[in-house]
Amino acid sequence: MQKGIYAACIALLVLVGCGTIYYRDLKPGSFSGKLFVMWVGEGNSSGDGKFVFVPAPGNELTFTRPSGSRTAGAIKPGVMYTDGGSIPKIAQMFKGLSPWGYAPAYMIHDWLFVARHCLVDEAPDARFQDLRDVDFDESARIVGEAIHALIDERKVARNDLAGEAVTSAVSSGIARRLWNEKGACERSQISKDHLAEINAVFPDISTSAKLRTFRIPPDMPQVPPRRQARIISVVEF
């Protein structure tokens, strides 16, 4: 089994390194709700482009951790940029290592990083207070729990090798350095143009006090019909 784990880590590029959280030791959580993904631009050497995650109004994606978890019993991501799983292009040829193969789990992990960066930068945003006690190792455990949940709920086929590789990668030394990065909160803010595109498709998000996923700026540009973004992926539990 260890040889398989190391082979998977090589598939994710040796630069990522192997972490200390083991997928096989984790229990499944559970998902509910729905997620939308909208394409907004090209990507770079990892992932599969630049996208915006949008929670479904009134039926937001929610991950509930296994009973007995130390922190963050339920995690509900807000609007954010994402590239799916940041899987290097060279590794995407391996089964189970698609940037969108475990999309709901990757959305939860991305949200934890957005929260961490804004907490590190002391940005005043009440959305992240419930995640203040989530440390780096806990964030990696949550990814593994979420992948187990997708398998239990028959959203994906069982692939323990891919689950080990992803969980190991997100608990690696490079991931830890990114976790503690300063100055990243501002970069995670959705641009006015992209907010306008989202609002054109999901007007309920900006008007629902229940969601509070982002604030529409007063000078937000209008989006002509030809530029309105399209939903490219929907996952529902």
PDB file of C-alpha atoms in Angstrom:
ATOM      1  CA  MET A   1       0.000   0.000   0.000  1.00  0.00           C
ATOM      2  CA  GLN A   2       2.817   2.421   0.818  1.00  0.00           C
ATOM      3  CA  LYS A   3       4.290   1.933  -2.676  1.00  0.00           C
ATOM      4  CA  GLY A   4       0.924   2.910  -4.105  1.00  0.00           C
ATOM      5  CA  ILE A   5       0.791   6.035  -1.972  1.00  0.00           C
ATOM      6  CA  TYR A   6       4.267   7.078  -3.074  1.00  0.00           C
ATOM      7  CA  ALA A   7       3.412   6.407  -6.723  1.00  0.00           C
ATOM      8  CA  ALA A   8       0.345   8.627  -6.388  1.00  0.00           C
ATOM      9  CA  CYS A   9       2.432  11.361  -4.820  1.00  0.00           C
ATOM     10  CA  ILE A  10       4.821  11.165  -7.772  1.00  0.00           C
ATOM     11  CA  ALA A  11       1.784  11.504 -10.059  1.00  0.00           C
ATOM     12  CA  LEU A  12       0.952  14.741  -8.247  1.00  0.00           C
ATOM     13  CA  LEU A  13       4.555  15.814  -8.871  1.00  0.00           C
ATOM     14  CA  VAL A  14       7.288  15.226  -6.343  1.00  0.00           C
ATOM     15  CA  LEU A  15       7.266  18.980  -5.714  1.00  0.00           C
ATOM     16  CA  VAL A  16       4.047  18.600  -3.780  1.00  0.00           C
ATOM     17  CA  GLY A  17       5.465  16.016  -1.417  1.00  0.00           C
ATOM     18  CA  CYS A  18       3.670  13.497   0.748  1.00  0.00           C
ATOM     19  CA  GLY A  19       1.814  14.621   3.838  1.00  0.00           C
ATOM     20  CA  THR A  20       1.102  13.120   7.220  1.00  0.00           C
ATOM     21  CA  ILE A  21      -2.691  12.730   7.097  1.00  0.00           C
ATOM     22  CA  TYR A  22      -3.782   9.304   5.863  1.00  0.00           C
ATOM     23  CA  TYR A  23      -7.011   8.897   3.969  1.00  0.00           C
ATOM     24  CA  ARG A  24      -7.533   5.308   5.115  1.00  0.00           C
ATOM     25  CA  ASP A  25      -7.713   6.453   8.762  1.00  0.00           C
ATOM     26  CA  LEU A  26     -10.594   8.874   8.185  1.00  0.00           C
ATOM     27  CA  LYS A  27     -14.357   8.444   8.500  1.00  0.00           C
ATOM     28  CA  PRO A  28     -16.945   9.760   6.010  1.00  0.00           C
ATOM     29  CA  GLY A  29     -18.939  12.898   6.607  1.00  0.00           C
ATOM     30  CA  SER A  30     -22.043  13.753   4.577  1.00  0.00           C
ATOM     31  CA  PHE A  31     -23.080  16.264   1.927  1.00  0.00           C
ATOM     32  CA  SER A  32     -26.338  18.070   1.307  1.00  0.00           C
ATOM     33  CA  GLY A  33     -27.459  20.867  -0.986  1.00  0.00           C
ATOM     34  CA  LYS A  34     -26.360  21.842  -4.473  1.00  0.00           C
ATOM     35  CA  LEU A  35     -23.409  23.589  -6.092  1.00  0.00           C
ATOM     36  CA  PHE A  36     -23.050  25.524  -9.339  1.00  0.00           C
ATOM     37  CA  VAL A  37     -19.752  26.161 -11.119  1.00  0.00           C
ATOM     38  CA  MET A  38     -19.313  28.980 -13.645  1.00  0.00           C
ATOM     39  CA  TRP A  39     -16.306  29.362 -15.979  1.00  0.00           C
ATOM     40  CA  VAL A  40     -14.710  32.827 -15.970  1.00  0.00           C
ATOM     41  CA  GLY A  41     -11.269  32.365 -17.528  1.00  0.00           C
ATOM     42  CA  GLU A  42      -8.264  30.261 -18.444  1.00  0.00           C
ATOM     43  CA  GLY A  43      -6.214  28.447 -15.829  1.00  0.00           C
ATOM     44  CA  ASN A  44      -2.500  27.889 -15.381  1.00  0.00           C
ATOM     45  CA  SER A  45      -0.289  24.807 -14.966  1.00  0.00           C
ATOM     46  CA  SER A  46      -2.687  23.139 -12.526  1.00  0.00           C
ATOM     47  CA  GLY A  47      -6.421  22.731 -12.196  1.00  0.00           C
ATOM     48  CA  ASP A  48      -8.573  23.099 -15.287  1.00  0.00           C
ATOM     49  CA  GLY A  49      -9.250  26.812 -15.710  1.00  0.00           C
ATOM     50  CA  LYS A  50     -10.588  29.594 -13.525  1.00  0.00           C
ATOM     51  CA  PHE A  51     -14.105  29.199 -12.219  1.00  0.00           C
ATOM     52  CA  VAL A  52     -16.471  30.667  -9.665  1.00  0.00           C
ATOM     53  CA  PHE A  53     -18.242  28.418  -7.190  1.00  0.00           C
ATOM     54  CA  VAL A  54     -21.797  29.593  -6.482  1.00  0.00           C
ATOM     55  CA  PRO A  55     -23.974  28.086  -3.714  1.00  0.00           C
ATOM     56  CA  ALA A  56     -27.545  27.308  -4.764  1.00  0.00           C
ATOM     57  CA  PRO A  57     -29.906  29.936  -3.296  1.00  0.00           C
ATOM     58  CA  GLY A  58     -31.868  28.278  -0.510  1.00  0.00           C
ATOM     59  CA  ASN A  59     -30.114  24.923  -0.979  1.00  0.00           C
ATOM     60  CA  GLU A  60     -26.461  25.693  -0.315  1.00  0.00           C
ATOM     61  CA  LEU A  61     -23.814  22.992  -0.492  1.00  0.00           C
ATOM     62  CA  THR A  62     -23.100  21.843   3.078  1.00  0.00           C
ATOM     63  CA  PHE A  63     -20.576  19.324   4.356  1.00  0.00           C
ATOM     64  CA  THR A  64     -21.259  17.835   7.782  1.00  0.00           C
ATOM     65  CA  ARG A  65     -18.270  16.237   9.449  1.00  0.00           C
ATOM     66  CA  PRO A  66     -18.382  12.831  11.206  1.00  0.00           C
ATOM     67  CA  SER A  67     -19.623  12.844  14.773  1.00  0.00           C
ATOM     68  CA  GLY A  68     -16.899  13.571  17.306  1.00  0.00           C
ATOM     69  CA  SER A  69     -14.966  15.944  15.029  1.00  0.00           C
ATOM     70  CA  ARG A  70     -12.974  18.530  16.927  1.00  0.00           C
ATOM     71  CA  THR A  71     -13.887  21.609  14.874  1.00  0.00           C
ATOM     72  CA  ALA A  72     -16.319  22.907  12.241  1.00  0.00           C
ATOM     73  CA  GLY A  73     -19.237  20.494  12.520  1.00  0.00           C
ATOM     74  CA  ALA A  74     -20.815  21.840   9.313  1.00  0.00           C
ATOM     75  CA  ILE A  75     -19.108  23.774   6.514  1.00  0.00           C
ATOM     76  CA  LYS A  76     -21.074  25.849   4.016  1.00  0.00           C
ATOM     77  CA  PRO A  77     -18.912  27.536   1.331  1.00  0.00           C
ATOM     78  CA  GLY A  78     -19.782  30.943  -0.079  1.00  0.00           C
ATOM     79  CA  VAL A  79     -19.102  32.408  -3.511  1.00  0.00           C
ATOM     80  CA  MET A  80     -15.401  32.036  -4.370  1.00  0.00           C
ATOM     81  CA  TYR A  81     -12.900  31.484  -7.154  1.00  0.00           C
ATOM     82  CA  THR A  82     -11.817  27.895  -7.733  1.00  0.00           C
ATOM     83  CA  ASP A  83      -9.867  25.784 -10.196  1.00  0.00           C
ATOM     84  CA  GLY A  84     -11.392  22.560  -8.949  1.00  0.00           C
ATOM     85  CA  GLY A  85      -8.671  20.314  -7.589  1.00  0.00           C
ATOM     86  CA  SER A  86      -5.243  21.848  -8.186  1.00  0.00           C
ATOM     87  CA  ILE A  87      -4.062  18.707  -9.932  1.00  0.00           C
ATOM     88  CA  PRO A  88      -0.936  19.182 -12.088  1.00  0.00           C
ATOM     89  CA  LYS A  89      -1.586  18.519 -15.768  1.00  0.00           C
ATOM     90  CA  ILE A  90       0.868  15.619 -15.821  1.00  0.00           C
ATOM     91  CA  ALA A  91      -1.070  13.851 -13.062  1.00  0.00           C
ATOM     92  CA  GLN A  92      -4.512  14.262 -14.630  1.00  0.00           C
ATOM     93  CA  MET A  93      -3.938  11.191 -16.815  1.00  0.00           C
ATOM     94  CA  PHE A  94      -4.272   8.952 -13.734  1.00  0.00           C
ATOM     95  CA  LYS A  95      -7.679   7.595 -12.821  1.00  0.00           C
ATOM     96  CA  GLY A  96      -9.323   9.548 -10.020  1.00  0.00           C
ATOM     97  CA  LEU A  97      -7.072  12.604 -10.383  1.00  0.00           C
ATOM     98  CA  SER A  98      -9.337  14.799 -12.505  1.00  0.00           C
ATOM     99  CA  PRO A  99      -9.617  18.408 -11.202  1.00  0.00           C
ATOM    100  CA  TRP A 100     -13.377  17.839 -10.947  1.00  0.00           C
ATOM    101  CA  GLY A 101     -13.493  14.180  -9.929  1.00  0.00           C
ATOM    102  CA  TYR A 102     -14.069  15.091  -6.285  1.00  0.00           C
ATOM    103  CA  ALA A 103     -15.489  18.568  -6.967  1.00  0.00           C
ATOM    104  CA  PRO A 104     -17.639  18.975  -3.809  1.00  0.00           C
ATOM    105  CA  ALA A 105     -14.683  17.964  -1.624  1.00  0.00           C
ATOM    106  CA  TYR A 106     -12.433  20.431  -3.445  1.00  0.00           C
ATOM    107  CA  MET A 107     -14.975  23.212  -2.937  1.00  0.00           C
ATOM    108  CA  ILE A 108     -14.934  22.577   0.817  1.00  0.00           C
ATOM    109  CA  HIS A 109     -11.122  22.628   0.844  1.00  0.00           C
ATOM    110  CA  ASP A 110     -10.959  25.821  -1.222  1.00  0.00           C
ATOM    111  CA  TRP A 111     -13.341  27.523   1.197  1.00  0.00           C
ATOM    112  CA  LEU A 112     -11.177  26.526   4.161  1.00  0.00           C
ATOM    113  CA  PHE A 113      -8.195  28.179   2.455  1.00  0.00           C
ATOM    114  CA  VAL A 114     -10.170  31.337   1.649  1.00  0.00           C
ATOM    115  CA  ALA A 115     -11.259  31.503   5.284  1.00  0.00           C
ATOM    116  CA  ARG A 116      -7.745  30.881   6.589  1.00  0.00           C
ATOM    117  CA  HIS A 117      -6.183  33.571   4.397  1.00  0.00           C
ATOM    118  CA  CYS A 118      -8.742  36.150   5.455  1.00  0.00           C
ATOM    119  CA  LEU A 119      -8.358  35.186   9.126  1.00  0.00           C
ATOM    120  CA  VAL A 120      -4.555  35.469   8.830  1.00  0.00           C
ATOM    121  CA  ASP A 121      -4.980  38.915   7.257  1.00  0.00           C
ATOM    122  CA  GLU A 122      -7.495  39.837   9.998  1.00  0.00           C
ATOM    123  CA  ALA A 123     -10.130  40.742   7.413  1.00  0.00           C
ATOM    124  CA  PRO A 124     -13.460  41.580   9.101  1.00  0.00           C
ATOM    125  CA  ASP A 125     -15.777  38.961   7.654  1.00  0.00           C
ATOM    126  CA  ALA A 126     -18.257  37.142   9.887  1.00  0.00           C
ATOM    127  CA  ARG A 127     -18.551  34.267   7.375  1.00  0.00           C
ATOM    128  CA  PHE A 128     -15.240  32.826   8.565  1.00  0.00           C
ATOM    129  CA  GLN A 129     -15.602  32.971  12.337  1.00  0.00           C
ATOM    130  CA  ASP A 130     -16.924  29.404  12.627  1.00  0.00           C
ATOM    131  CA  LEU A 131     -13.737  28.193  10.903  1.00  0.00           C
ATOM    132  CA  ARG A 132     -11.272  30.049  13.114  1.00  0.00           C
ATOM    133  CA  ASP A 133     -10.312  26.882  15.020  1.00  0.00           C
ATOM    134  CA  VAL A 134      -9.661  24.759  11.910  1.00  0.00           C
ATOM    135  CA  ASP A 135      -5.907  24.203  11.714  1.00  0.00           C
ATOM    136  CA  PHE A 136      -3.894  22.923   8.757  1.00  0.00           C
ATOM    137  CA  ASP A 137      -3.982  19.229   9.674  1.00  0.00           C
ATOM    138  CA  GLU A 138      -7.705  19.472  10.310  1.00  0.00           C
ATOM    139  CA  SER A 139      -8.226  20.974   6.846  1.00  0.00           C
ATOM    140  CA  ALA A 140      -6.544  17.931   5.276  1.00  0.00           C
ATOM    141  CA  ARG A 141      -8.663  15.552   7.353  1.00  0.00           C
ATOM    142  CA  ILE A 142     -11.788  17.335   6.165  1.00  0.00           C
ATOM    143  CA  VAL A 143     -10.838  16.719   2.515  1.00  0.00           C
ATOM    144  CA  GLY A 144     -10.401  13.003   3.187  1.00  0.00           C
ATOM    145  CA  GLU A 145     -13.711  12.851   5.061  1.00  0.00           C
ATOM    146  CA  ALA A 146     -15.409  14.591   2.139  1.00  0.00           C
ATOM    147  CA  ILE A 147     -13.972  12.148  -0.423  1.00  0.00           C
ATOM    148  CA  HIS A 148     -15.144   9.233   1.723  1.00  0.00           C
ATOM    149  CA  ALA A 149     -18.596  10.866   1.805  1.00  0.00           C
ATOM    150  CA  LEU A 150     -18.736  11.083  -2.003  1.00  0.00           C
ATOM    151  CA  ILE A 151     -17.977   7.370  -2.208  1.00  0.00           C
ATOM    152  CA  ASP A 152     -20.522   6.455   0.475  1.00  0.00           C
ATOM    153  CA  GLU A 153     -23.173   8.513  -1.310  1.00  0.00           C
ATOM    154  CA  ARG A 154     -22.291   6.821  -4.633  1.00  0.00           C
ATOM    155  CA  LYS A 155     -21.351  10.063  -6.350  1.00  0.00           C
ATOM    156  CA  VAL A 156     -17.953   8.626  -7.332  1.00  0.00           C
ATOM    157  CA  ALA A 157     -16.442   5.156  -7.634  1.00  0.00           C
ATOM    158  CA  ARG A 158     -14.180   3.882  -4.882  1.00  0.00           C
ATOM    159  CA  ASN A 159     -10.522   4.661  -5.575  1.00  0.00           C
ATOM    160  CA  ASP A 160      -8.457   4.468  -2.416  1.00  0.00           C
ATOM    161  CA  LEU A 161      -5.249   5.276  -4.269  1.00  0.00           C
ATOM    162  CA  ALA A 162      -6.611   8.601  -5.554  1.00  0.00           C
ATOM    163  CA  GLY A 163      -8.094   9.385  -2.128  1.00  0.00           C
ATOM    164  CA  GLU A 164      -4.727   8.722  -0.468  1.00  0.00           C
ATOM    165  CA  ALA A 165      -2.904  10.834  -3.065  1.00  0.00           C
ATOM    166  CA  VAL A 166      -5.204  13.831  -2.703  1.00  0.00           C
ATOM    167  CA  THR A 167      -5.286  13.696   1.108  1.00  0.00           C
ATOM    168  CA  SER A 168      -1.518  13.333   1.230  1.00  0.00           C
ATOM    169  CA  ALA A 169      -1.003  16.232  -1.190  1.00  0.00           C
ATOM    170  CA  VAL A 170      -3.216  18.623   0.768  1.00  0.00           C
ATOM    171  CA  SER A 171      -1.273  17.818   3.956  1.00  0.00           C
ATOM    172  CA  SER A 172       2.158  18.319   2.369  1.00  0.00           C
ATOM    173  CA  GLY A 173       4.772  20.917   3.277  1.00  0.00           C
ATOM    174  CA  ILE A 174       3.984  23.086   0.250  1.00  0.00           C
ATOM    175  CA  ALA A 175       0.285  23.096   1.127  1.00  0.00           C
ATOM    176  CA  ARG A 176       1.176  24.070   4.697  1.00  0.00           C
ATOM    177  CA  ARG A 177       3.154  27.083   3.484  1.00  0.00           C
ATOM    178  CA  LEU A 178       0.221  28.185   1.324  1.00  0.00           C
ATOM    179  CA  TRP A 179      -2.102  27.764   4.327  1.00  0.00           C
ATOM    180  CA  ASN A 180      -0.145  30.374   6.280  1.00  0.00           C
ATOM    181  CA  GLU A 181       0.334  32.781   3.347  1.00  0.00           C
ATOM    182  CA  LYS A 182      -0.234  36.438   4.165  1.00  0.00           C
ATOM    183  CA  GLY A 183      -1.793  38.976   1.805  1.00  0.00           C
ATOM    184  CA  ALA A 184      -3.891  36.349  -0.008  1.00  0.00           C
ATOM    185  CA  CYS A 185      -7.303  37.425   1.287  1.00  0.00           C
ATOM    186  CA  GLU A 186      -7.589  40.381  -1.069  1.00  0.00           C
ATOM    187  CA  ARG A 187      -6.751  38.180  -4.075  1.00  0.00           C
ATOM    188  CA  SER A 188      -9.649  35.892  -3.205  1.00  0.00           C
ATOM    189  CA  GLN A 189     -12.239  38.668  -3.498  1.00  0.00           C
ATOM    190  CA  ILE A 190     -14.572  38.282  -6.473  1.00  0.00           C
ATOM    191  CA  SER A 191     -14.105  41.071  -9.015  1.00  0.00           C
ATOM    192  CA  LYS A 192     -16.934  43.497  -9.757  1.00  0.00           C
ATOM    193  CA  ASP A 193     -17.226  42.198 -13.311  1.00  0.00           C
ATOM    194  CA  HIS A 194     -17.580  38.610 -12.123  1.00  0.00           C
ATOM    195  CA  LEU A 195     -20.017  39.641  -9.408  1.00  0.00           C
ATOM    196  CA  ALA A 196     -22.108  41.271 -12.097  1.00  0.00           C
ATOM    197  CA  GLU A 197     -22.063  38.088 -14.194  1.00  0.00           C
ATOM    198  CA  ILE A 198     -23.080  35.986 -11.198  1.00  0.00           C
ATOM    199  CA  ASN A 199     -25.822  38.418 -10.232  1.00  0.00           C
ATOM    200  CA  ALA A 200     -27.220  38.330 -13.763  1.00  0.00           C
ATOM    201  CA  VAL A 201     -27.679  34.553 -13.478  1.00  0.00           C
ATOM    202  CA  PHE A 202     -28.485  34.324  -9.764  1.00  0.00           C
ATOM    203  CA  PRO A 203     -30.246  37.531  -8.662  1.00  0.00           C
ATOM    204  CA  ASP A 204     -31.569  35.769  -5.559  1.00  0.00           C
ATOM    205  CA  ILE A 205     -28.046  35.429  -4.154  1.00  0.00           C
ATOM    206  CA  SER A 206     -27.465  39.162  -3.849  1.00  0.00           C
ATOM    207  CA  THR A 207     -30.882  39.880  -2.361  1.00  0.00           C
ATOM    208  CA  SER A 208     -31.153  37.006   0.112  1.00  0.00           C
ATOM    209  CA  ALA A 209     -30.278  38.035   3.658  1.00  0.00           C
ATOM    210  CA  LYS A 210     -30.128  34.353   4.509  1.00  0.00           C
ATOM    211  CA  LEU A 211     -27.214  33.671   2.180  1.00  0.00           C
ATOM    212  CA  ARG A 212     -25.001  36.752   2.651  1.00  0.00           C
ATOM    213  CA  THR A 213     -22.433  35.150   0.383  1.00  0.00           C
ATOM    214  CA  PHE A 214     -21.166  38.468  -0.932  1.00  0.00           C
ATOM    215  CA  ARG A 215     -22.048  42.151  -0.982  1.00  0.00           C
ATOM    216  CA  ILE A 216     -22.956  43.778  -4.293  1.00  0.00           C
ATOM    217  CA  PRO A 217     -20.979  47.030  -4.665  1.00  0.00           C
ATOM    218  CA  PRO A 218     -23.036  50.113  -5.562  1.00  0.00           C
ATOM    219  CA  ASP A 219     -20.961  50.753  -8.697  1.00  0.00           C
ATOM    220  CA  MET A 220     -21.208  47.198 -10.013  1.00  0.00           C
ATOM    221  CA  PRO A 221     -21.235  47.234 -13.837  1.00  0.00           C
ATOM    222  CA  GLN A 222     -24.187  46.068 -15.872  1.00  0.00           C
ATOM    223  CA  VAL A 223     -23.630  42.903 -17.875  1.00  0.00           C
ATOM    224  CA  PRO A 224     -24.813  42.874 -21.503  1.00  0.00           C
ATOM    225  CA  PRO A 225     -26.646  39.640 -22.449  1.00  0.00           C
ATOM    226  CA  ARG A 226     -23.817  38.388 -24.659  1.00  0.00           C
ATOM    227  CA  ARG A 227     -21.404  38.458 -21.693  1.00  0.00           C
ATOM    228  CA  GLN A 228     -23.585  36.720 -19.160  1.00  0.00           C
ATOM    229  CA  ALA A 229     -21.761  33.717 -17.742  1.00  0.00           C
ATOM    230  CA  ARG A 230     -23.061  30.211 -18.212  1.00  0.00           C
ATOM    231  CA  ILE A 231     -23.414  27.493 -15.604  1.00  0.00           C
ATOM    232  CA  ILE A 232     -21.158  24.626 -16.708  1.00  0.00           C
ATOM    233  CA  SER A 233     -21.574  22.190 -13.830  1.00  0.00           C
ATOM    234  CA  VAL A 234     -24.235  21.339 -11.262  1.00  0.00           C
ATOM    235  CA  VAL A 235     -23.947  18.779  -8.458  1.00  0.00           C
ATOM    236  CA  GLU A 236     -26.863  18.035  -6.156  1.00  0.00           C
ATOM    237  CA  PHE A 237     -27.200  15.844  -3.071  1.00  0.00           C
TER     238      PHE A 237
END
